[in-house]
Coordinates of C-alpha atoms in Angstrom, one line a residue:
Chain A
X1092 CA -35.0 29.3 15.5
X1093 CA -35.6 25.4 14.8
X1094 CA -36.1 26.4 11.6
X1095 CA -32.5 27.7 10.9
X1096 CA -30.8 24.5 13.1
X1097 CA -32.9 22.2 10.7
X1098 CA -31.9 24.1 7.6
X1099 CA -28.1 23.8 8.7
X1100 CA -28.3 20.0 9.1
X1101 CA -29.7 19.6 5.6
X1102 CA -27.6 21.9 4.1
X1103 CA -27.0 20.7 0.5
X1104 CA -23.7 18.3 1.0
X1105 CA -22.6 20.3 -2.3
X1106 CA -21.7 23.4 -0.5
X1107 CA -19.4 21.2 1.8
X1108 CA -18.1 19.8 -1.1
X1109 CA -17.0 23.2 -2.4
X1110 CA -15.7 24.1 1.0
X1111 CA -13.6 20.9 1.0
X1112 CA -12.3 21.6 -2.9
X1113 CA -11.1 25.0 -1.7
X1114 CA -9.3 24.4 1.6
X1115 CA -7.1 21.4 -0.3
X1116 CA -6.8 23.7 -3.4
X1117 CA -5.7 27.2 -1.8
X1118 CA -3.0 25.9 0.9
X1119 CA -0.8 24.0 -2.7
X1120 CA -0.1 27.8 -3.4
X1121 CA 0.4 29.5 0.1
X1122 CA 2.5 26.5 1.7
X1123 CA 2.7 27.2 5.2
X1124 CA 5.1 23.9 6.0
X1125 CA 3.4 22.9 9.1
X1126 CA 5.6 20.8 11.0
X1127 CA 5.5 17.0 10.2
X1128 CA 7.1 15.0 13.0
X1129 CA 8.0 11.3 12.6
X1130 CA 6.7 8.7 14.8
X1131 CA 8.3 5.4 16.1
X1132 CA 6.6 3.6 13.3
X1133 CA 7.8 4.8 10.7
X1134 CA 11.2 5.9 12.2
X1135 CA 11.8 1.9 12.6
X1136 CA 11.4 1.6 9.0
X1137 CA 14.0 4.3 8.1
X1138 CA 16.6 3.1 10.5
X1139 CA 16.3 -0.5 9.2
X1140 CA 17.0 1.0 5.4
X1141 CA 19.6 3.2 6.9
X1142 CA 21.6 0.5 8.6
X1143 CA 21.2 -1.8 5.3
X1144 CA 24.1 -1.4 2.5
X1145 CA 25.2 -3.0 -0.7
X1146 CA 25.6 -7.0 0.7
X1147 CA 21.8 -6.7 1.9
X1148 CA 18.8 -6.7 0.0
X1149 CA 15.5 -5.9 0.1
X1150 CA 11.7 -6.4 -1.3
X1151 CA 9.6 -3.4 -2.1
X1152 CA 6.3 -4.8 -3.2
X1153 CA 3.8 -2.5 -5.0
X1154 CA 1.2 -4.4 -3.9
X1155 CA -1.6 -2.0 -4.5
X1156 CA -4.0 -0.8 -7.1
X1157 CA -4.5 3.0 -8.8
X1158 CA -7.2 3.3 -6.4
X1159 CA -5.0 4.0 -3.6
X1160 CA -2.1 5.5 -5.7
X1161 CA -1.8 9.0 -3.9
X1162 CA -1.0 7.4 -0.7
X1163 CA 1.4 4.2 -1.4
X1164 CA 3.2 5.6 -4.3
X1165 CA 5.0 8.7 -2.0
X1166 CA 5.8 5.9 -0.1
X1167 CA 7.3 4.0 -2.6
X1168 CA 9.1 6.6 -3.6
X1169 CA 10.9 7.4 -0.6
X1170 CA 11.9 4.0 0.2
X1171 CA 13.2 3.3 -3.3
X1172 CA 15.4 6.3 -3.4
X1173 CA 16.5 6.1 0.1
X1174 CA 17.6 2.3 -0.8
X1175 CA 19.3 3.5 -4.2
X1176 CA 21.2 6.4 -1.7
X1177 CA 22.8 3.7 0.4
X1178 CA 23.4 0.9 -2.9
X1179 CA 21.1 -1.6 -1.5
X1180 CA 19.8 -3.9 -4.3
X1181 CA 15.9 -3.8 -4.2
X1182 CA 14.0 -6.4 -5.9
X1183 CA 10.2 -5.1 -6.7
X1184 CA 7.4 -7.2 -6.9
X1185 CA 3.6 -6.8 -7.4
X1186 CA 0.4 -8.8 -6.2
X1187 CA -2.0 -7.6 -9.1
X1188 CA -0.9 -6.7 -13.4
X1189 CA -1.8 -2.9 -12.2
X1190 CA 0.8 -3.0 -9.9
X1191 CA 3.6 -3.8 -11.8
X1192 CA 2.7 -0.4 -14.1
X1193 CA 2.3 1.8 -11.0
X1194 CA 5.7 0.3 -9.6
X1195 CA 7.6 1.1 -13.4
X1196 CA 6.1 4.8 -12.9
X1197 CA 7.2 4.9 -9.7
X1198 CA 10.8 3.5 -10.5
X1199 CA 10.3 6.1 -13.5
X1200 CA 10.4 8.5 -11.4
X1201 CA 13.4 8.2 -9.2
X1202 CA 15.3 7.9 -12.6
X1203 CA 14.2 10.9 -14.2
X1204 CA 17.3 13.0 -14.8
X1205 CA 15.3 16.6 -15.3
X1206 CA 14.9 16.2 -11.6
X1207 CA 18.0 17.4 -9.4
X1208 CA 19.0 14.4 -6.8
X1209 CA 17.6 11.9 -9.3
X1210 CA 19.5 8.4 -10.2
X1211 CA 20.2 7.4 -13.7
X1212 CA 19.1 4.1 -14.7
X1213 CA 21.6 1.5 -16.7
X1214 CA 19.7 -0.8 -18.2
X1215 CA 21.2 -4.2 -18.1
X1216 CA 21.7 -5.0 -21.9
X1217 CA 23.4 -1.3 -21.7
X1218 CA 26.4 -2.4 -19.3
X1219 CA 27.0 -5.9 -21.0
X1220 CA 30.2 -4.7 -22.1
X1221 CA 31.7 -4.3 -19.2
X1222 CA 30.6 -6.9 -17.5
X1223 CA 32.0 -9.3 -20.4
X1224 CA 35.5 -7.4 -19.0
X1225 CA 34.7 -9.1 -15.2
X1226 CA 32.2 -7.8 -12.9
X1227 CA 33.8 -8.1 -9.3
X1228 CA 31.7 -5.4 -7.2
X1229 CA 30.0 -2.7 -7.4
X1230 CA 32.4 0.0 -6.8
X1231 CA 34.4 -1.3 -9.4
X1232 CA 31.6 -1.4 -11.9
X1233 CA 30.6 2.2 -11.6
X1234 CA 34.0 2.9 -12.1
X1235 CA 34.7 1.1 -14.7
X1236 CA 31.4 2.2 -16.8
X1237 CA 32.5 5.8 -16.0
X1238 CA 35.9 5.1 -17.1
X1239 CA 34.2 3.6 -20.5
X1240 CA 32.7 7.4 -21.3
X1241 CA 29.6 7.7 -19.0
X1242 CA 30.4 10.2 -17.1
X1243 CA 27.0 11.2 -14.2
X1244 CA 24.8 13.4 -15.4
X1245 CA 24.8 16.8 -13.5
X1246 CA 22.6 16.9 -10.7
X1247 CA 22.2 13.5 -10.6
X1248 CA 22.5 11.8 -7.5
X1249 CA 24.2 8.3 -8.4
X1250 CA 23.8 5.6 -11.0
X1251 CA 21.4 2.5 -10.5
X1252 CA 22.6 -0.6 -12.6
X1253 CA 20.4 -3.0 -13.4
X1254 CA 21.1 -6.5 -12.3
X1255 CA 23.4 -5.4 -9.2
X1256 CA 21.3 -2.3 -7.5
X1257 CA 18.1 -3.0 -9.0
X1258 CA 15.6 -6.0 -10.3
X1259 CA 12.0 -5.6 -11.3
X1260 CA 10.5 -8.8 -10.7
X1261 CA 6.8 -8.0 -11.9
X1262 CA 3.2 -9.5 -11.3
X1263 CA 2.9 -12.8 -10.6
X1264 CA -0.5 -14.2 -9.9
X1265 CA -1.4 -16.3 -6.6
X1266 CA 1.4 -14.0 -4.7
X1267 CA 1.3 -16.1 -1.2
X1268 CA 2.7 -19.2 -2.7
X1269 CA 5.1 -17.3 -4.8
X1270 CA 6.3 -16.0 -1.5
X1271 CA 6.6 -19.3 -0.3
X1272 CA 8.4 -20.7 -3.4
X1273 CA 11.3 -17.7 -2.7
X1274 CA 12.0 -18.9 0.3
X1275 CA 14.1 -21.5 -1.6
X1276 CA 14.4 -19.6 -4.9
X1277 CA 13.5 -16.2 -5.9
X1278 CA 14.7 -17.1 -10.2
X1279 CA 13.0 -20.4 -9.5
X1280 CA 10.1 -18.0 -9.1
X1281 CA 11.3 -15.8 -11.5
X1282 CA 13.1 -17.2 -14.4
X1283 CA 13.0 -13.1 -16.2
X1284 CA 12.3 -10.3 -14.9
X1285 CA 9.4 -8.0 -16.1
X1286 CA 11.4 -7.2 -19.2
X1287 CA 12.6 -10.7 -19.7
X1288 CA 16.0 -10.6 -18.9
X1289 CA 17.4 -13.6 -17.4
X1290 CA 17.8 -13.4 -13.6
X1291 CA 19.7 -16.1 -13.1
X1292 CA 22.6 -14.1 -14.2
X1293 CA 22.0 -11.1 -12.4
X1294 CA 24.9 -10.5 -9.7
X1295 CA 22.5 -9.5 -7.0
X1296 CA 20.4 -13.0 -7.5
X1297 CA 23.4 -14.8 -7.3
X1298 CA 24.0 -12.9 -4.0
X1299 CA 20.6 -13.3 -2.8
X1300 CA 19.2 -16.5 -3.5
X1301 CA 16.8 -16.4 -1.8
X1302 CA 14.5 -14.5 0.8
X1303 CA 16.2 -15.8 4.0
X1304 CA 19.4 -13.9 1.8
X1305 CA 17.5 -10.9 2.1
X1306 CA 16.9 -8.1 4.8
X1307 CA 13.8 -7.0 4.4
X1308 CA 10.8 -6.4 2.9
X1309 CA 8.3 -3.0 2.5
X1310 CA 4.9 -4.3 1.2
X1311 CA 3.2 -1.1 0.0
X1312 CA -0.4 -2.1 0.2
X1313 CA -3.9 -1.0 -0.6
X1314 CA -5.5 -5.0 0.7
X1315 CA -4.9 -6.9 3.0
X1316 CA -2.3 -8.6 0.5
X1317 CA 0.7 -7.0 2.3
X1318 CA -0.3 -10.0 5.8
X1319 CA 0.9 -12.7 2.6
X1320 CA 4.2 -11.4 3.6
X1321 CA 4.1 -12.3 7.1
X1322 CA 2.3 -15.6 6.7
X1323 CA 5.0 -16.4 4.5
X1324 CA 8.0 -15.0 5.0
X1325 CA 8.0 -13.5 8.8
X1326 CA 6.6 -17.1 9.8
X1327 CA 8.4 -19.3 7.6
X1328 CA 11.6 -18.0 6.8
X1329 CA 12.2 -15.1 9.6
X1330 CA 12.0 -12.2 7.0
X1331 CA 11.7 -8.6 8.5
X1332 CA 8.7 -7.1 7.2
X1333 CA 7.5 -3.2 7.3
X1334 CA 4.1 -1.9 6.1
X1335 CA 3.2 0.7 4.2
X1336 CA -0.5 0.9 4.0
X1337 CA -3.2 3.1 3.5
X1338 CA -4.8 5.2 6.5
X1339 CA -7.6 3.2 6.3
X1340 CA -6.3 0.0 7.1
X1341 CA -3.1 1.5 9.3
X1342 CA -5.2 0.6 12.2
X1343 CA -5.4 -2.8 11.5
X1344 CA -2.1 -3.4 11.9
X1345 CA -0.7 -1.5 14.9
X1346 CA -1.1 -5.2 16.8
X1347 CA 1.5 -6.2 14.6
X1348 CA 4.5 -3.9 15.5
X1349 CA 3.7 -3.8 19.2
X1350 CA 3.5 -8.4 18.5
X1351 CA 7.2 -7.5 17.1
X1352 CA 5.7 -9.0 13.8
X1353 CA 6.3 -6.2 11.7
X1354 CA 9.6 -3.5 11.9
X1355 CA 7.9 -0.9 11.4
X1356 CA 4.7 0.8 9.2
X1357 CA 3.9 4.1 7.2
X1358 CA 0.2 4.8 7.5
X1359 CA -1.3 7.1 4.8
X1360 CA 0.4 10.1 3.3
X1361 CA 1.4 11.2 6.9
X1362 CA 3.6 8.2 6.9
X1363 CA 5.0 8.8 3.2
X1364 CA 5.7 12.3 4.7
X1365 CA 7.4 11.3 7.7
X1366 CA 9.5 9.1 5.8
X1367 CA 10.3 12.2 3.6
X1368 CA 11.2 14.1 6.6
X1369 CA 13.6 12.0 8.0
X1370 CA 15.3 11.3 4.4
X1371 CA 15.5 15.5 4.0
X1372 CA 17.0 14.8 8.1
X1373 CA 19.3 12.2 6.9
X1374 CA 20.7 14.0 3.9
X1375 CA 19.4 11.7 1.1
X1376 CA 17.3 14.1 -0.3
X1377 CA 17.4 17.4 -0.7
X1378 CA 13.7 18.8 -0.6
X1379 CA 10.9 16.6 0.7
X1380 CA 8.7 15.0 -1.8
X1381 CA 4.5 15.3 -2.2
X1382 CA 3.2 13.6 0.8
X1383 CA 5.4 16.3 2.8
X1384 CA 3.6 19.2 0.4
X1385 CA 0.1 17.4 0.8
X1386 CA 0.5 17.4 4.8
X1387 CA -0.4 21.1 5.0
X1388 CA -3.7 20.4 3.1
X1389 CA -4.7 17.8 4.8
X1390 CA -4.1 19.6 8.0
X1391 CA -6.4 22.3 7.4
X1392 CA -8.9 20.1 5.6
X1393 CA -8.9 17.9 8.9
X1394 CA -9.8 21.0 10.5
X1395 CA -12.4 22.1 8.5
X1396 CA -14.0 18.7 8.9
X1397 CA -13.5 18.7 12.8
X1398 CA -15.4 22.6 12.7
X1399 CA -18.2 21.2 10.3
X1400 CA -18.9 17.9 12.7
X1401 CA -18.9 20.6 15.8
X1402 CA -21.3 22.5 13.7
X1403 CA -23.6 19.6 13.0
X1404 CA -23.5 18.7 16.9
X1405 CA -23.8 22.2 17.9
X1406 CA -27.1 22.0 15.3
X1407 CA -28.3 18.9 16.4
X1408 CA -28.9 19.7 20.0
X1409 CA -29.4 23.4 19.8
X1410 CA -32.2 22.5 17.7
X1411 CA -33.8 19.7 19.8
X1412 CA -33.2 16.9 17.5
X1413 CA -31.9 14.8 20.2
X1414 CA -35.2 14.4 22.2
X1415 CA -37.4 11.7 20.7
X1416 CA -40.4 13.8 20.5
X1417 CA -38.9 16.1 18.2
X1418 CA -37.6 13.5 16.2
X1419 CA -41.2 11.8 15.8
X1420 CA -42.5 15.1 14.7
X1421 CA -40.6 15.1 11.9
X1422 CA -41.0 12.3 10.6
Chain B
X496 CA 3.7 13.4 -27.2
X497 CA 2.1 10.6 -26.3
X498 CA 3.3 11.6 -22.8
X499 CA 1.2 14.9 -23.1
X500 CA -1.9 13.4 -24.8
X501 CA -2.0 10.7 -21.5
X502 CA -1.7 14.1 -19.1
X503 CA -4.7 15.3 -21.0
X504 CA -7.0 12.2 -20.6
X505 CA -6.0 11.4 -17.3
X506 CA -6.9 15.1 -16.2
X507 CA -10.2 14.8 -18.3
X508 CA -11.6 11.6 -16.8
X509 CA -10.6 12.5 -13.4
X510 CA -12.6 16.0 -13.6
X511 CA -15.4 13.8 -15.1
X512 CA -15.2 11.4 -11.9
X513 CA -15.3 14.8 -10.1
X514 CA -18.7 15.9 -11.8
X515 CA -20.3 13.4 -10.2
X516 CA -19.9 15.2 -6.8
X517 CA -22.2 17.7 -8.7
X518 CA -24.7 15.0 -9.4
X519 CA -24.9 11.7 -11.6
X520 CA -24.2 12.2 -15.2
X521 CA -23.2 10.2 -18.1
X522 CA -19.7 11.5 -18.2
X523 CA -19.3 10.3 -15.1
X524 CA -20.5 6.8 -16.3
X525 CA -18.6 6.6 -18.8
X526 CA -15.1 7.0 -17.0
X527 CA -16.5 4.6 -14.2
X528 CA -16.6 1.9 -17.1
X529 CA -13.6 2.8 -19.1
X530 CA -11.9 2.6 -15.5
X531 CA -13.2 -0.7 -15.0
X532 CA -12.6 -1.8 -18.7
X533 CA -9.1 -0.8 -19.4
X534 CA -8.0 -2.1 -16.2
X535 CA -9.0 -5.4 -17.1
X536 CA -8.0 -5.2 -20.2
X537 CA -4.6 -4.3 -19.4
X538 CA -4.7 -7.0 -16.4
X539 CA -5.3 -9.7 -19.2
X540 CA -2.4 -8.9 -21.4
X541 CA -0.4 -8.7 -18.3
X542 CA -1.3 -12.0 -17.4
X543 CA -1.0 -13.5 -20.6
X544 CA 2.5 -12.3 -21.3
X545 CA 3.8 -12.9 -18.3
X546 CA 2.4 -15.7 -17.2
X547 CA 0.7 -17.7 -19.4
X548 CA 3.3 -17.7 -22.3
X549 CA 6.8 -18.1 -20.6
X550 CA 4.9 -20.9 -17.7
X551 CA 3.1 -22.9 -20.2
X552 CA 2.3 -21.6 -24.0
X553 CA 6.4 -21.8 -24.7
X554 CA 7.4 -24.7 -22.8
X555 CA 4.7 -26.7 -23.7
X556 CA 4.9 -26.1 -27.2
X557 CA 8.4 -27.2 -27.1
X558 CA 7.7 -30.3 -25.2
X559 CA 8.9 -29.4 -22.2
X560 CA 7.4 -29.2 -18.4
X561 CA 4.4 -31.3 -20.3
X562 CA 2.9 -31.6 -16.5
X563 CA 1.7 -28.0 -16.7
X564 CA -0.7 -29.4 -19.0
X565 CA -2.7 -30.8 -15.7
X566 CA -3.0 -27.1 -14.0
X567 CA -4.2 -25.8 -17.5
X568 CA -6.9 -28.4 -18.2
X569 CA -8.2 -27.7 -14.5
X570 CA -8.1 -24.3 -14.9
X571 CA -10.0 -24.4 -18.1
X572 CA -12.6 -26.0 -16.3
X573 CA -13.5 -22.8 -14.4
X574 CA -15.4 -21.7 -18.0
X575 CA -17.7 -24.8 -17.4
X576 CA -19.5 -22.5 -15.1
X577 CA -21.3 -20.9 -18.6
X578 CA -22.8 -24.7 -19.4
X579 CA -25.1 -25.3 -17.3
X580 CA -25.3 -29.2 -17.7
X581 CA -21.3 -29.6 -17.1
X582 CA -20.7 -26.6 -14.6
X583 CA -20.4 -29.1 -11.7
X584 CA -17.0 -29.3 -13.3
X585 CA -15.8 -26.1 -12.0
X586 CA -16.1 -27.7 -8.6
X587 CA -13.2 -29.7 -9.2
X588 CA -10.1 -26.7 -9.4
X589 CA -12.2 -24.7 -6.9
X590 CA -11.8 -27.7 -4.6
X591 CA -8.1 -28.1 -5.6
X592 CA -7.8 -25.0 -4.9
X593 CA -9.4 -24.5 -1.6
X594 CA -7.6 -27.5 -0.1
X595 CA -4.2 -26.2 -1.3
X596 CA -5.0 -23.1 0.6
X597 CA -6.1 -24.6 3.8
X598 CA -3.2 -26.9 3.6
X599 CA -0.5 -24.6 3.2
X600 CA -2.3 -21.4 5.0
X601 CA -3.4 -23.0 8.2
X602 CA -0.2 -23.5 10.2
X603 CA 0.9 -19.7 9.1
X604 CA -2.5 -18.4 10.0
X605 CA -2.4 -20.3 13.3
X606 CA 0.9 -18.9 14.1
X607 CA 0.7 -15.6 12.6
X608 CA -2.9 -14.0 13.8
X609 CA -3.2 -16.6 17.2
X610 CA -0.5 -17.3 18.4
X611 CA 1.7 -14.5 18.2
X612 CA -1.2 -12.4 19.2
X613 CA -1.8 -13.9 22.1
X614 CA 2.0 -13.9 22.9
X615 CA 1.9 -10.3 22.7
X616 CA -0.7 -10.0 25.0
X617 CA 0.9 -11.7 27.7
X618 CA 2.9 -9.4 28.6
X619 CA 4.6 -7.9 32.5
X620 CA 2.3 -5.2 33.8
X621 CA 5.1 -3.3 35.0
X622 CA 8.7 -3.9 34.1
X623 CA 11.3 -1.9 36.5
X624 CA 12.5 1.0 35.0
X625 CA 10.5 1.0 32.4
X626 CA 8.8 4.3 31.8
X627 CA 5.3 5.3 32.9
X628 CA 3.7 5.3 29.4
X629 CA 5.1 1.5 28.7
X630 CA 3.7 0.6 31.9
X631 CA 0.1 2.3 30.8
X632 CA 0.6 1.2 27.8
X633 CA 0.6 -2.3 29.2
X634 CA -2.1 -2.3 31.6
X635 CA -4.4 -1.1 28.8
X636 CA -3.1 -3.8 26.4
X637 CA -3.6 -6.6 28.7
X638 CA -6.7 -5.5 30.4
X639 CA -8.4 -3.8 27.0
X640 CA -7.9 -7.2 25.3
X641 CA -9.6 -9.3 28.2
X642 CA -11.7 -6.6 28.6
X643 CA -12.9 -6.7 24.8
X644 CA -12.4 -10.5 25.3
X645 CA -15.1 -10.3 28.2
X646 CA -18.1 -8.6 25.7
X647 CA -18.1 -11.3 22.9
X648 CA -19.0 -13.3 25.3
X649 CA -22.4 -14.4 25.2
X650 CA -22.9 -17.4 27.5
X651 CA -23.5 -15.5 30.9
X652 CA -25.4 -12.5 31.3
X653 CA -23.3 -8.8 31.1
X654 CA -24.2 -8.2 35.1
X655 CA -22.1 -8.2 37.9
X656 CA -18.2 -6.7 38.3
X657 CA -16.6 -9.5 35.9
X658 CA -18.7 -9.6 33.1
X659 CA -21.2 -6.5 34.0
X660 CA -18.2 -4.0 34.2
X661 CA -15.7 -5.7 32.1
X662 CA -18.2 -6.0 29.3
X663 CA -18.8 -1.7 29.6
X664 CA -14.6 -1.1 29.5
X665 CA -14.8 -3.7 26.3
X666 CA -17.7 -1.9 24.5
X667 CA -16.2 2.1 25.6
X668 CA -12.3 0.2 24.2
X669 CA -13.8 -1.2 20.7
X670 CA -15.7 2.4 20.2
X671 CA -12.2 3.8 20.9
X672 CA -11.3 1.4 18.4
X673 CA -13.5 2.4 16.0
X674 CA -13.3 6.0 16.1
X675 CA -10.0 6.4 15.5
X676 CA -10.5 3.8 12.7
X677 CA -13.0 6.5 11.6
X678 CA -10.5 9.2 12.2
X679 CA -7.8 7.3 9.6
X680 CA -10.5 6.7 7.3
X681 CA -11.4 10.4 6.6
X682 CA -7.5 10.9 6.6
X683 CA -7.1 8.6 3.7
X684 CA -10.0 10.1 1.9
X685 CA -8.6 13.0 1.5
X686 CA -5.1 11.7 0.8
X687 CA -6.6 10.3 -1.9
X688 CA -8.4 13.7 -2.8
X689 CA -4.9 15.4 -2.6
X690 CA -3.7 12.8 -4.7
X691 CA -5.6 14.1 -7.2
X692 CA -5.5 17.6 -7.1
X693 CA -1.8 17.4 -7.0
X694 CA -1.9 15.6 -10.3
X695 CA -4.7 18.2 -12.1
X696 CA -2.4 21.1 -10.5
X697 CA 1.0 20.0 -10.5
X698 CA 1.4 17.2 -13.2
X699 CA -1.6 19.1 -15.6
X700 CA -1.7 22.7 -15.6
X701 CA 1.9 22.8 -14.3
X702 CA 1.2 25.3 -11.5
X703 CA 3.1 23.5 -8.9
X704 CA 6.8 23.8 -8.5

């Protein structure tokens, strides 16, 4: 009888590996939409966006690395598109060169046009002509370009210009202290964007000058880079800042929203899907995004994890492993 | 194209990452060190593009902001650290840099990880009309953190009702702590793991809508 309870705590980890592979593998094809409710958290973040229109501004930073791609890039995402939605200009920053790539595929995303509900990007040496003619708003531009023979694409949710809704700041290296230096300037900091356009003439840095101009700021993180942000602009300038951070590190930080420190945070996937949730909820979107699709595996694969430490437990004391004189005959 | 051909090595070197769930093997190796290697690589152009030429290789060159001339010279001294004879160098930006950071970091770190912490522990136990679970969640704020205050504390024995019992509520508190710490960690793991097969089945084979 020992025998078998020994056996099943040394089971080859391999088998559980399998187990694993097919419980987050089956449920992409049979989705089963288990519910995904948003917490307080997260909910803070949305109705901070929500309540935010074309005078405000705000920060995304893709301050994270490949490594922890699949759960700050939904994020990213779904912040991005809900800000694009409501016209708010959103100036994106990076902490590391990797960064900066995983923010232009995450932009690249929103603006592809195969994808129903999806902006279309001007780029800012594209709309030069009219704003030669006078730029005096935004309204008016999008009105104007349209009038010049753009009309929107079918399907596609809204246009993003390039200068006025959107600026792509790039990696820059020592991040706190570029932080600091936009609390007086943000085109002292960054004389071109990441495609070298002059900022200085960009309508929405001339509205926003600099961070205290600006309403808030979503540091997407994978390190413990996203706390620059509140060294340096919640404590020196009185910036809002949310989180969006990995589950690992979401714990980390729960002191800071109950300190009133941060707005608001989206830990792991969950929190990518229950901004996703209350975008679909709020009519920005029409389907929910991956980290909504990805909740159903991770449900069940949580599951299977909580049966197979049960198991080991069950195995562990049905067995006699946890008296010491079993445990010194084995070894 | 080129789009498809990057699909194609993506999904290759993350099923060779994969194999080493199997066991250790050199195709596993090898994407561990083109992982490492291109994203340095790539971090270095980066770098040099945006930073290095606009801040100091153009203006310089042109005679202009000559002062970032000082920044450059100390940060070439970090490659003294390959000599041995003139590596005591290096100490000089590594000190210049270390003050900086103290200097400008300390009053933010005071304020943001003290200060404001502490403020938010002081905090009414119960509040009128405030409902039961704010109240709880008080009581468990303000007595958790003196609580887990009380067990770091290693001047006086852990006996007695003060530090005997309020040591035992700090260590059961930082266990809760930690577990569900534990319990994030395996939910990001397999985020991460989702990530991934979403990409092989979604973005590769195309089998997700």
């Amino acid at each position: 009888m020992t025998n078998r309870w020994e056996k099943m705590l040394n089971i080859d980890r391999r088998w559980l590996y399998l187990l694993i592979a097919i419980v987050v593998i089956v449920p992409f094809f049979i989705r089963m939409g288990l519910p995904v409710v948003p917490t307080q958290e997260v909910r803070s973040v949305y109705d901070l966006v929500d309540s935010l229109g074309p005078d405000d501004a705000i920060f995304i930073g893709w301050d994270f690395d490949p490594g922890t791609e699949a759960e700050n890039m939904p994020m990213g995402v779904a912040v991005l598109r809900h800000a694009f939605a409501r016209h708010v200009p959103v100036f994106i920053t990076a902490v590391s060169p990797l960064g900066q790539g995983l923010a232009e595929q995450g932009v690249a995303s929103v603006f592809d046009t195969r994808v129903p509900g999806n902006f279309v990007y001007v780029p800012w040496a594209e709309w030069e002509s009219v704003r030669e003619a006078g730029y005096v708003g935004r309204d008016s531009l999008e009105s104007a370009w349209e009038a010049a023979g753009n009309p929107l694409p079918e399907g596609a949710r809204g246009w993003v210009f390039e200068g006025v809704d959107y600026a792509h700041l790039g990696y820059l290296p020592y991040f706190s202290l570029v932080i600091l230096g936009m609390g007086t300037s943000i085109a002292n900091q960054y004389p071109t964007d990441a495609y070298g356009n002059n900022l200085h003439d960009m309508p929405m840095l001339q509205a926003h000058k600099n961070l205290r101009e600006v309403d808030l700021a979503v540091t997407l993180a994978g390190s413990s880079a996203c706390m620059w942000w509140i060294l340096y602009g919640t404590s020196r300038v009185g910036l809002p800042v949310a989180f969006g951070v990995t589950a690992v590190m979401a714990t980390d930080y729960f002191p800071y929203i109950q300190s009133g420190q941060v707005v608001g945070m989206m830990g792991g996937l969950r929190g990518a899907a229950e901004y996703e949730v209350l975008e679909t909820e709020g009519g920005y979107t029409e389907t929910t995004g991956k980290a909504y699709r990805g909740m159903d595996v991770q449900s069940l694969a949580h599951i299977l994890i909580i049966l197979l430490v049960i198991l080991g437990n069950i195995a562990y004391f049905a067995g006699g492993f946890h008296k010491k004189t079993a445990l010194k005959s084995r070894r | 194209m080129y789009e498809t051909i990057g699909l194609w090595v993506a999904a290759i070197f993350t099923l060779a990452v994969f194999s080493f769930l199997y066991k250790e093997n050199p195709l596993y190796r090898l994407a561990e060190h083109l992982v490492v290697g291109t994203s340095l690589g790539y971090s270095i152009v980066l770098t040099y593009q945006r930073v290095l030429v606009p801040r100091l290789i153009d203006p310089v060159s042109h005679g202009e902001n000559l002062i970032m001339i000082v920044p450059a010279i100390l940060g070439l001294l970090y490659i003294t650290r390959f000599f041995p004879k003139v590596a005591w160098l290096s100490r000089y930006p590594i000190a210049f840099l270390l003050g900086t950071g103290m200097g400008v970091a300390f009053p933010y770190d005071m304020q943001t990880y003290i200060l404001r912490q502490i403020q938010a522990t002081m905090i009414p136990l119960y509040t009128p009309g405030a409902p039961w679970y704010d109240t709880l969640g008080a009581i468990v704020i303000v007595f958790g953190t003196l609580a887990g205050i009380i067990y770091f504390f290693f001047s006086k024995p852990h006996k007695g009702l003060f530090f005997g019992f309020g040591s035992k509520v700090g260590i059961w508190l930082i266990m809760i702590g930690f577990g569900a710490t534990f319990g994030f960690t395996v939910m990001g793991r397999i985020s991460l793991l989702i990530g991934r097969v979403q990409f092989l089945l979604g973005d590769w084979l195309g089998l997700l809508n």
